[in-house]
Tab-separated table of N, CA and C in Angstrom:
chain	number	residue	atom	x	y	z
A	1	UNK	N	22.312	-34.088	-36.832
A	1	UNK	CA	23.187	-32.771	-36.193
A	1	UNK	C	21.877	-31.974	-36.513
A	2	UNK	N	21.111	-31.575	-37.292
A	2	UNK	CA	20.206	-30.661	-37.733
A	2	UNK	C	19.324	-30.639	-36.727
A	3	UNK	N	18.440	-31.947	-36.436
A	3	UNK	CA	18.072	-32.299	-35.436
A	3	UNK	C	18.236	-31.617	-34.043
A	4	UNK	N	19.647	-31.753	-33.823
A	4	UNK	CA	20.073	-30.907	-32.406
A	4	UNK	C	19.999	-30.038	-32.216
A	5	UNK	N	20.517	-29.122	-33.560
A	5	UNK	CA	20.832	-27.469	-33.587
A	5	UNK	C	19.132	-27.091	-33.612
A	6	UNK	N	17.946	-27.709	-34.317
A	6	UNK	CA	16.567	-27.337	-34.176
A	6	UNK	C	16.056	-27.863	-32.694
A	7	UNK	N	16.510	-28.642	-31.853
A	7	UNK	CA	15.755	-28.682	-30.315
A	7	UNK	C	16.389	-27.439	-29.705
A	8	UNK	N	17.841	-27.558	-29.975
A	8	UNK	CA	18.814	-25.779	-29.147
A	8	UNK	C	17.975	-25.029	-29.081
A	9	UNK	N	17.629	-24.176	-30.747
A	9	UNK	CA	17.536	-23.349	-31.091
A	9	UNK	C	15.835	-23.184	-30.383
A	10	UNK	N	14.899	-24.210	-30.281
A	10	UNK	CA	13.920	-24.181	-30.011
A	10	UNK	C	13.868	-23.795	-28.632
A	11	UNK	N	14.872	-24.407	-27.518
A	11	UNK	CA	14.536	-24.310	-26.359
A	11	UNK	C	15.110	-23.229	-26.044
A	12	UNK	N	15.969	-22.683	-26.737
A	12	UNK	CA	16.221	-20.890	-26.626
A	12	UNK	C	15.863	-20.364	-26.821
A	13	UNK	N	14.726	-20.157	-27.695
A	13	UNK	CA	13.282	-19.294	-28.107
A	13	UNK	C	12.573	-19.546	-26.984
A	14	UNK	N	12.043	-20.697	-26.330
A	14	UNK	CA	11.209	-21.100	-25.526
A	14	UNK	C	11.723	-20.272	-24.018
A	15	UNK	N	12.667	-20.337	-23.881
A	15	UNK	CA	13.592	-19.855	-22.536
A	15	UNK	C	13.529	-17.923	-22.877
A	16	UNK	N	13.373	-17.763	-23.695
A	16	UNK	CA	13.551	-16.166	-24.524
A	16	UNK	C	12.077	-15.485	-24.044
A	17	UNK	N	11.055	-16.439	-24.206
A	17	UNK	CA	10.037	-16.010	-24.105
A	17	UNK	C	9.422	-16.099	-23.224
A	18	UNK	N	9.957	-17.451	-21.897
A	18	UNK	CA	9.621	-17.243	-20.628
A	18	UNK	C	10.191	-16.244	-20.137
A	19	UNK	N	11.413	-15.713	-20.233
A	19	UNK	CA	12.033	-14.356	-19.533
A	19	UNK	C	11.341	-13.024	-19.649
A	20	UNK	N	10.556	-12.924	-20.957
A	20	UNK	CA	9.722	-11.745	-21.272
A	20	UNK	C	9.187	-11.400	-20.034
A	21	UNK	N	8.175	-12.276	-19.114
A	21	UNK	CA	6.800	-11.800	-18.193
A	21	UNK	C	7.646	-11.461	-17.075
A	22	UNK	N	9.020	-12.352	-16.237
A	22	UNK	CA	9.788	-11.894	-15.520
A	22	UNK	C	10.135	-10.194	-15.553
A	23	UNK	N	10.592	-9.552	-16.549
A	23	UNK	CA	10.868	-8.788	-16.911
A	23	UNK	C	10.229	-7.463	-17.049
A	24	UNK	N	8.959	-7.970	-17.763
A	24	UNK	CA	8.140	-6.704	-17.892
A	24	UNK	C	7.051	-6.438	-16.728
A	25	UNK	N	6.907	-6.694	-15.953
A	25	UNK	CA	6.305	-6.337	-14.462
A	25	UNK	C	7.286	-5.362	-13.734
A	26	UNK	N	8.728	-5.653	-13.758
A	26	UNK	CA	9.242	-4.799	-12.773
A	26	UNK	C	9.556	-3.179	-13.841
A	27	UNK	N	9.337	-3.047	-14.776
A	27	UNK	CA	8.641	-1.911	-15.704
A	27	UNK	C	7.277	-1.383	-15.222
A	28	UNK	N	6.377	-2.319	-15.199
A	28	UNK	CA	5.022	-1.716	-15.045
A	28	UNK	C	5.048	-1.192	-13.787
A	29	UNK	N	5.898	-1.606	-12.574
A	29	UNK	CA	5.616	-1.097	-11.331
A	29	UNK	C	6.656	-0.775	-10.695
A	30	UNK	N	7.672	0.328	-12.112
A	30	UNK	CA	8.841	0.939	-11.440
A	30	UNK	C	8.438	1.884	-10.342
A	31	UNK	N	7.061	2.761	-10.815
A	31	UNK	CA	6.889	3.828	-10.257
A	31	UNK	C	6.395	3.554	-8.809
A	32	UNK	N	7.215	3.571	-7.719
A	32	UNK	CA	6.417	3.276	-6.553
A	32	UNK	C	7.241	4.978	-5.451
A	33	UNK	N	6.360	5.196	-4.306
A	33	UNK	CA	6.512	5.977	-3.743
A	33	UNK	C	6.146	5.718	-2.138
A	34	UNK	N	7.034	6.365	-1.590
A	34	UNK	CA	6.849	6.291	0.000
A	34	UNK	C	6.756	7.559	0.886
A	35	UNK	N	5.961	7.097	1.597
A	35	UNK	CA	5.662	8.369	2.888
A	35	UNK	C	6.285	7.932	3.982
A	36	UNK	N	7.229	8.428	4.626
A	36	UNK	CA	7.801	8.114	5.758
A	36	UNK	C	6.860	8.279	7.160
A	37	UNK	N	7.327	7.524	7.697
A	37	UNK	CA	6.709	7.608	9.124
A	37	UNK	C	6.613	8.471	9.922
A	38	UNK	N	5.129	8.890	10.208
A	38	UNK	CA	4.909	9.541	10.678
A	38	UNK	C	4.025	9.434	12.506
A	39	UNK	N	4.251	9.728	13.633
A	39	UNK	CA	3.056	9.698	14.783
A	39	UNK	C	2.676	10.832	14.832
A	40	UNK	N	1.480	10.884	15.512
A	40	UNK	CA	0.593	12.005	15.924
A	40	UNK	C	-0.752	11.208	16.917
A	41	UNK	N	-0.746	11.950	18.197
A	41	UNK	CA	-1.670	11.453	19.227
A	41	UNK	C	-1.347	9.515	19.477
A	42	UNK	N	-0.314	9.502	19.193
A	42	UNK	CA	0.179	7.979	19.946
A	42	UNK	C	-0.077	6.969	18.512
A	43	UNK	N	-0.156	7.469	17.343
A	43	UNK	CA	-0.434	6.593	16.265
A	43	UNK	C	0.388	6.647	14.894
A	44	UNK	N	0.951	5.973	14.758
A	44	UNK	CA	2.059	6.283	13.774
A	44	UNK	C	1.739	5.267	12.309
A	45	UNK	N	1.767	6.024	11.327
A	45	UNK	CA	1.330	5.713	10.099
A	45	UNK	C	2.529	5.984	9.101
A	46	UNK	N	2.574	5.101	7.928
A	46	UNK	CA	3.420	5.135	6.847
A	46	UNK	C	2.830	4.456	5.736
A	47	UNK	N	3.446	4.942	4.224
A	47	UNK	CA	2.400	4.519	3.108
A	47	UNK	C	3.657	4.320	2.268
A	48	UNK	N	3.103	3.323	1.597
A	48	UNK	CA	4.212	2.813	0.510
A	48	UNK	C	3.137	2.501	-0.533
A	49	UNK	N	3.685	3.148	-1.717
A	49	UNK	CA	2.767	3.124	-3.037
A	49	UNK	C	3.829	2.296	-4.095
A	50	UNK	N	3.263	1.056	-4.600
A	50	UNK	CA	3.971	-0.035	-5.059
A	50	UNK	C	3.158	-0.850	-6.249
A	51	UNK	N	3.007	-0.719	-7.396
A	51	UNK	CA	2.518	-2.229	-8.208
A	51	UNK	C	0.865	-1.391	-8.203
A	52	UNK	N	0.354	-0.504	-8.177
A	52	UNK	CA	-0.531	-0.108	-8.128
A	52	UNK	C	-1.456	-0.295	-6.812
A	53	UNK	N	-0.824	-0.154	-5.952
A	53	UNK	CA	-1.838	-0.425	-4.823
A	53	UNK	C	-0.954	0.504	-3.509
A	54	UNK	N	-2.020	1.346	-2.990
A	54	UNK	CA	-1.332	2.263	-1.765
A	54	UNK	C	-1.293	1.541	-0.713
A	55	UNK	N	-0.421	0.973	0.647
A	55	UNK	CA	-0.329	0.394	1.553
A	55	UNK	C	-0.099	0.996	2.469
A	56	UNK	N	-0.896	1.161	3.531
A	56	UNK	CA	-0.660	1.772	4.508
A	56	UNK	C	-0.314	0.725	5.796
A	57	UNK	N	0.810	1.201	6.601
A	57	UNK	CA	1.143	0.446	7.704
A	57	UNK	C	0.831	1.277	8.890
A	58	UNK	N	0.439	0.750	9.988
A	58	UNK	CA	0.336	1.307	11.552
A	58	UNK	C	0.798	0.698	12.491
A	59	UNK	N	1.047	1.453	13.592
A	59	UNK	CA	1.622	0.892	14.403
A	59	UNK	C	1.399	2.219	15.754
A	60	UNK	N	1.580	1.860	16.910
A	60	UNK	CA	1.118	2.608	18.125
A	60	UNK	C	2.638	2.618	19.420
A	61	UNK	N	2.588	3.871	19.533
A	61	UNK	CA	3.414	4.322	20.792
A	61	UNK	C	2.579	3.776	22.384
A	62	UNK	N	1.486	3.366	22.000
A	62	UNK	CA	1.014	2.427	23.254
A	62	UNK	C	1.428	1.110	23.957
A	63	UNK	N	1.189	1.254	25.284
A	63	UNK	CA	1.724	-0.168	25.586
A	63	UNK	C	0.866	-1.568	24.910
A	64	UNK	N	-0.365	-1.444	24.957
A	64	UNK	CA	-1.028	-2.261	24.640
A	64	UNK	C	-2.140	-1.285	23.173
A	65	UNK	N	-2.001	-2.064	22.341
A	65	UNK	CA	-3.495	-1.996	20.965
A	65	UNK	C	-3.602	-3.265	20.619
A	66	UNK	N	-4.856	-3.106	20.486
A	66	UNK	CA	-5.401	-4.356	20.204
A	66	UNK	C	-5.936	-4.713	18.713
A	67	UNK	N	-6.319	-3.217	18.244
A	67	UNK	CA	-6.740	-2.899	16.857
A	67	UNK	C	-6.276	-1.421	16.461
A	68	UNK	N	-7.143	-0.520	15.391
A	68	UNK	CA	-6.784	0.374	15.109
A	68	UNK	C	-8.375	0.767	14.377
A	69	UNK	N	-9.198	1.612	14.684
A	69	UNK	CA	-9.891	2.313	14.081
A	69	UNK	C	-9.187	3.064	12.804
A	70	UNK	N	-10.314	3.149	11.621
A	70	UNK	CA	-9.659	3.687	10.534
A	70	UNK	C	-10.753	3.848	9.483
A	71	UNK	N	-10.125	5.115	8.567
A	71	UNK	CA	-10.936	5.355	7.909
A	71	UNK	C	-10.427	6.480	6.546
A	72	UNK	N	-10.607	6.223	5.265
A	72	UNK	CA	-10.078	7.375	4.491
A	72	UNK	C	-10.859	8.434	4.167
A	73	UNK	N	-10.626	9.307	4.255
A	73	UNK	CA	-11.276	10.805	4.099
A	73	UNK	C	-11.594	11.358	2.651
A	74	UNK	N	-12.921	10.864	2.283
A	74	UNK	CA	-13.988	10.871	3.099
A	74	UNK	C	-14.328	9.073	2.668
A	75	UNK	N	-14.860	8.075	3.841
A	75	UNK	CA	-14.846	7.133	4.056
A	75	UNK	C	-15.697	6.620	5.248
A	76	UNK	N	-15.826	5.278	4.748
A	76	UNK	CA	-16.474	4.924	6.448
A	76	UNK	C	-15.512	4.161	7.209
A	77	UNK	N	-16.204	4.482	8.415
A	77	UNK	CA	-14.979	3.711	9.747
A	77	UNK	C	-15.047	1.975	9.762
A	78	UNK	N	-13.828	1.729	9.926
A	78	UNK	CA	-13.771	0.508	9.930
A	78	UNK	C	-12.549	0.052	11.071
A	79	UNK	N	-12.532	-1.294	11.794
A	79	UNK	CA	-11.439	-1.972	12.237
A	79	UNK	C	-10.568	-2.720	11.805
A	80	UNK	N	-9.186	-2.434	11.817
A	80	UNK	CA	-8.148	-3.033	11.038
A	80	UNK	C	-6.920	-3.503	11.892
A	81	UNK	N	-6.097	-4.658	11.652
A	81	UNK	CA	-4.970	-4.869	12.237
A	81	UNK	C	-4.100	-3.736	12.270
A	82	UNK	N	-3.112	-4.308	11.542
A	82	UNK	CA	-1.687	-3.238	11.598
A	82	UNK	C	-2.047	-2.605	10.036
A	83	UNK	N	-2.719	-2.473	9.353
A	83	UNK	CA	-2.501	-1.767	7.829
A	83	UNK	C	-4.008	-1.889	7.297
A	84	UNK	N	-3.815	-1.223	5.912
A	84	UNK	CA	-4.951	-1.554	5.146
A	84	UNK	C	-4.371	-1.138	3.876
A	85	UNK	N	-4.956	-1.402	2.295
A	85	UNK	CA	-4.033	-1.412	1.265
A	85	UNK	C	-5.346	-1.317	0.557
A	86	UNK	N	-5.151	-0.518	-0.435
A	86	UNK	CA	-6.367	-0.102	-1.555
A	86	UNK	C	-5.853	0.512	-2.960
A	87	UNK	N	-6.561	-0.138	-3.883
A	87	UNK	CA	-6.012	-0.367	-5.306
A	87	UNK	C	-5.945	1.788	-6.057
A	88	UNK	N	-4.972	2.377	-6.358
A	88	UNK	CA	-5.103	3.508	-6.755
A	88	UNK	C	-4.139	3.828	-7.700
A	89	UNK	N	-4.848	4.568	-8.892
A	89	UNK	CA	-3.899	5.208	-10.140
A	89	UNK	C	-2.908	5.921	-9.934
A	90	UNK	N	-1.711	6.106	-10.837
A	90	UNK	CA	-0.260	7.057	-10.272
A	90	UNK	C	-1.127	8.367	-10.336
A	91	UNK	N	-0.387	9.217	-9.212
A	91	UNK	CA	-1.050	10.418	-9.142
A	91	UNK	C	-1.607	11.185	-8.213
A	92	UNK	N	-2.655	9.694	-7.561
A	92	UNK	CA	-3.472	10.076	-7.089
A	92	UNK	C	-3.231	10.404	-5.094
A	93	UNK	N	-3.516	11.174	-4.526
A	93	UNK	CA	-3.695	11.202	-3.074
A	93	UNK	C	-4.714	11.705	-2.267
A	94	UNK	N	-4.539	11.525	-0.647
A	94	UNK	CA	-6.044	12.053	0.111
A	94	UNK	C	-5.103	11.869	1.440
A	95	UNK	N	-5.928	11.491	2.214
A	95	UNK	CA	-5.714	11.389	3.952
A	95	UNK	C	-6.359	10.038	4.353
A	96	UNK	N	-5.891	9.557	5.308
A	96	UNK	CA	-6.851	8.856	6.071
A	96	UNK	C	-6.377	9.046	7.608
A	97	UNK	N	-7.313	8.720	8.332
A	97	UNK	CA	-7.120	8.890	9.400
A	97	UNK	C	-7.358	7.488	10.538
A	98	UNK	N	-6.562	7.589	11.832
A	98	UNK	CA	-6.516	6.277	12.490
A	98	UNK	C	-6.330	6.566	14.338
A	99	UNK	N	-7.040	5.272	14.732
A	99	UNK	CA	-7.234	5.755	16.244
A	99	UNK	C	-6.394	4.697	16.865
A	100	UNK	N	-5.686	4.298	17.796
A	100	UNK	CA	-4.873	3.284	18.247
A	100	UNK	C	-5.990	2.576	19.432
A	101	UNK	N	-6.321	1.719	19.901
A	101	UNK	CA	-7.467	1.114	20.358
A	101	UNK	C	-6.987	-0.208	21.281
A	102	UNK	N	-7.692	0.143	22.605
A	102	UNK	CA	-7.255	-1.284	23.479
A	102	UNK	C	-8.668	-1.803	23.386
A	103	UNK	N	-9.124	-3.077	22.851
A	103	UNK	CA	-10.514	-3.606	23.252
A	103	UNK	C	-10.604	-3.722	24.654
A	104	UNK	N	-11.781	-3.124	25.230
A	104	UNK	CA	-12.553	-3.362	26.592
A	104	UNK	C	-12.755	-4.806	26.919
A	105	UNK	N	-12.690	-5.334	28.095
A	105	UNK	CA	-13.135	-6.522	28.572
A	105	UNK	C	-14.678	-6.962	28.332
A	106	UNK	N	-15.058	-8.112	28.824
A	106	UNK	CA	-16.470	-8.624	28.370
A	106	UNK	C	-17.681	-7.170	28.877
A	107	UNK	N	-18.419	-6.836	27.916
A	107	UNK	CA	-19.008	-5.641	28.349
A	107	UNK	C	-18.391	-4.572	28.232
A	108	UNK	N	-17.320	-4.035	28.343
A	108	UNK	CA	-16.744	-2.917	28.349
A	108	UNK	C	-16.229	-2.456	26.917
A	109	UNK	N	-16.381	-1.015	26.947
A	109	UNK	CA	-15.979	-0.091	25.906
A	109	UNK	C	-14.301	-0.141	25.170
A	110	UNK	N	-14.236	-0.354	24.449
A	110	UNK	CA	-13.053	0.244	23.819
A	110	UNK	C	-12.303	1.006	24.513
A	111	UNK	N	-10.972	1.863	24.488
A	111	UNK	CA	-10.240	2.879	24.793
A	111	UNK	C	-9.159	3.561	23.736
A	112	UNK	N	-9.919	4.341	23.117
A	112	UNK	CA	-8.601	4.883	22.030
A	112	UNK	C	-8.062	6.189	22.147
A	113	UNK	N	-7.276	6.477	21.285
A	113	UNK	CA	-6.707	7.710	20.987
A	113	UNK	C	-7.226	8.552	20.479
A	114	UNK	N	-7.130	9.830	20.528
A	114	UNK	CA	-7.843	10.759	19.353
A	114	UNK	C	-7.654	10.471	18.090
A	115	UNK	N	-8.012	10.641	16.948
A	115	UNK	CA	-7.718	10.759	15.900
A	115	UNK	C	-6.713	11.365	15.339
A	116	UNK	N	-5.751	10.808	14.702
A	116	UNK	CA	-4.328	11.222	13.940
A	116	UNK	C	-4.623	11.098	12.253
A	117	UNK	N	-4.447	12.471	11.536
A	117	UNK	CA	-5.095	12.259	9.985
A	117	UNK	C	-3.489	11.926	9.712
A	118	UNK	N	-3.144	11.382	8.588
A	118	UNK	CA	-2.059	11.498	7.914
A	118	UNK	C	-2.120	11.764	6.065
A	119	UNK	N	-1.118	11.946	5.514
A	119	UNK	CA	-1.208	12.198	4.026
A	119	UNK	C	-1.066	10.573	3.353
A	120	UNK	N	-1.448	10.247	1.987
A	120	UNK	CA	-1.061	9.288	1.573
A	120	UNK	C	-1.202	9.749	-0.089
A	121	UNK	N	-0.164	8.962	-1.077
A	121	UNK	CA	-0.268	9.564	-2.201
A	121	UNK	C	0.212	8.371	-3.083
A	122	UNK	N	0.268	8.793	-4.783
A	122	UNK	CA	0.405	7.218	-5.260
A	122	UNK	C	1.338	7.648	-6.277
A	123	UNK	N	2.301	8.739	-5.980
A	123	UNK	CA	3.469	8.763	-6.992
A	123	UNK	C	2.747	9.936	-7.653
A	124	UNK	N	3.968	10.207	-8.516
A	124	UNK	CA	3.952	11.117	-9.452
A	124	UNK	C	3.294	10.720	-10.787
A	125	UNK	N	2.361	11.342	-11.650
A	125	UNK	CA	1.753	10.903	-12.555
A	125	UNK	C	2.581	10.845	-13.815
A	126	UNK	N	3.243	9.965	-14.500
A	126	UNK	CA	4.156	9.906	-15.629
A	126	UNK	C	3.301	11.238	-16.700
A	127	UNK	N	4.264	12.326	-17.042
A	127	UNK	CA	3.864	13.230	-17.939
A	127	UNK	C	4.364	12.575	-19.407
A	128	UNK	N	3.469	12.919	-20.161
A	128	UNK	CA	4.122	12.648	-22.029
A	128	UNK	C	4.385	13.852	-22.557
A	129	UNK	N	5.865	13.456	-23.073
A	129	UNK	CA	6.596	14.508	-23.669
A	129	UNK	C	5.603	15.168	-24.568
A	130	UNK	N	5.886	16.792	-25.019
A	130	UNK	CA	5.229	17.165	-25.968
A	130	UNK	C	6.164	17.371	-27.425
A	131	UNK	N	5.272	17.061	-27.873
A	131	UNK	CA	6.479	17.251	-29.360
A	131	UNK	C	5.671	18.554	-30.200
């Protein structure tokens, strides 16, 4: 009987320990922010900040878009598919710019929309209570 009780208590404590990591990340990532979808010059962008990452989603109102030219400001221009993400601390903010492009045929240049600039932010930084 004592052996059965010991095994039951050991199993219960193991379950409790295993449950802690499942609960802890939720509290750590509770700070999330969304910048709603906005369209400028045929380019649409939205931002979701969650879990320490700024996640930018891009789309286009054009009939055909093969890629986006993208840059954070300041930043280098790169080509991306339909989004981009980067790590940031809570409370940061900035802008990013994008062009929707249709890749040209063999030897031809891409045709792109005008640059569109959008805001991003990583939520409000938690303030400590003053005592």
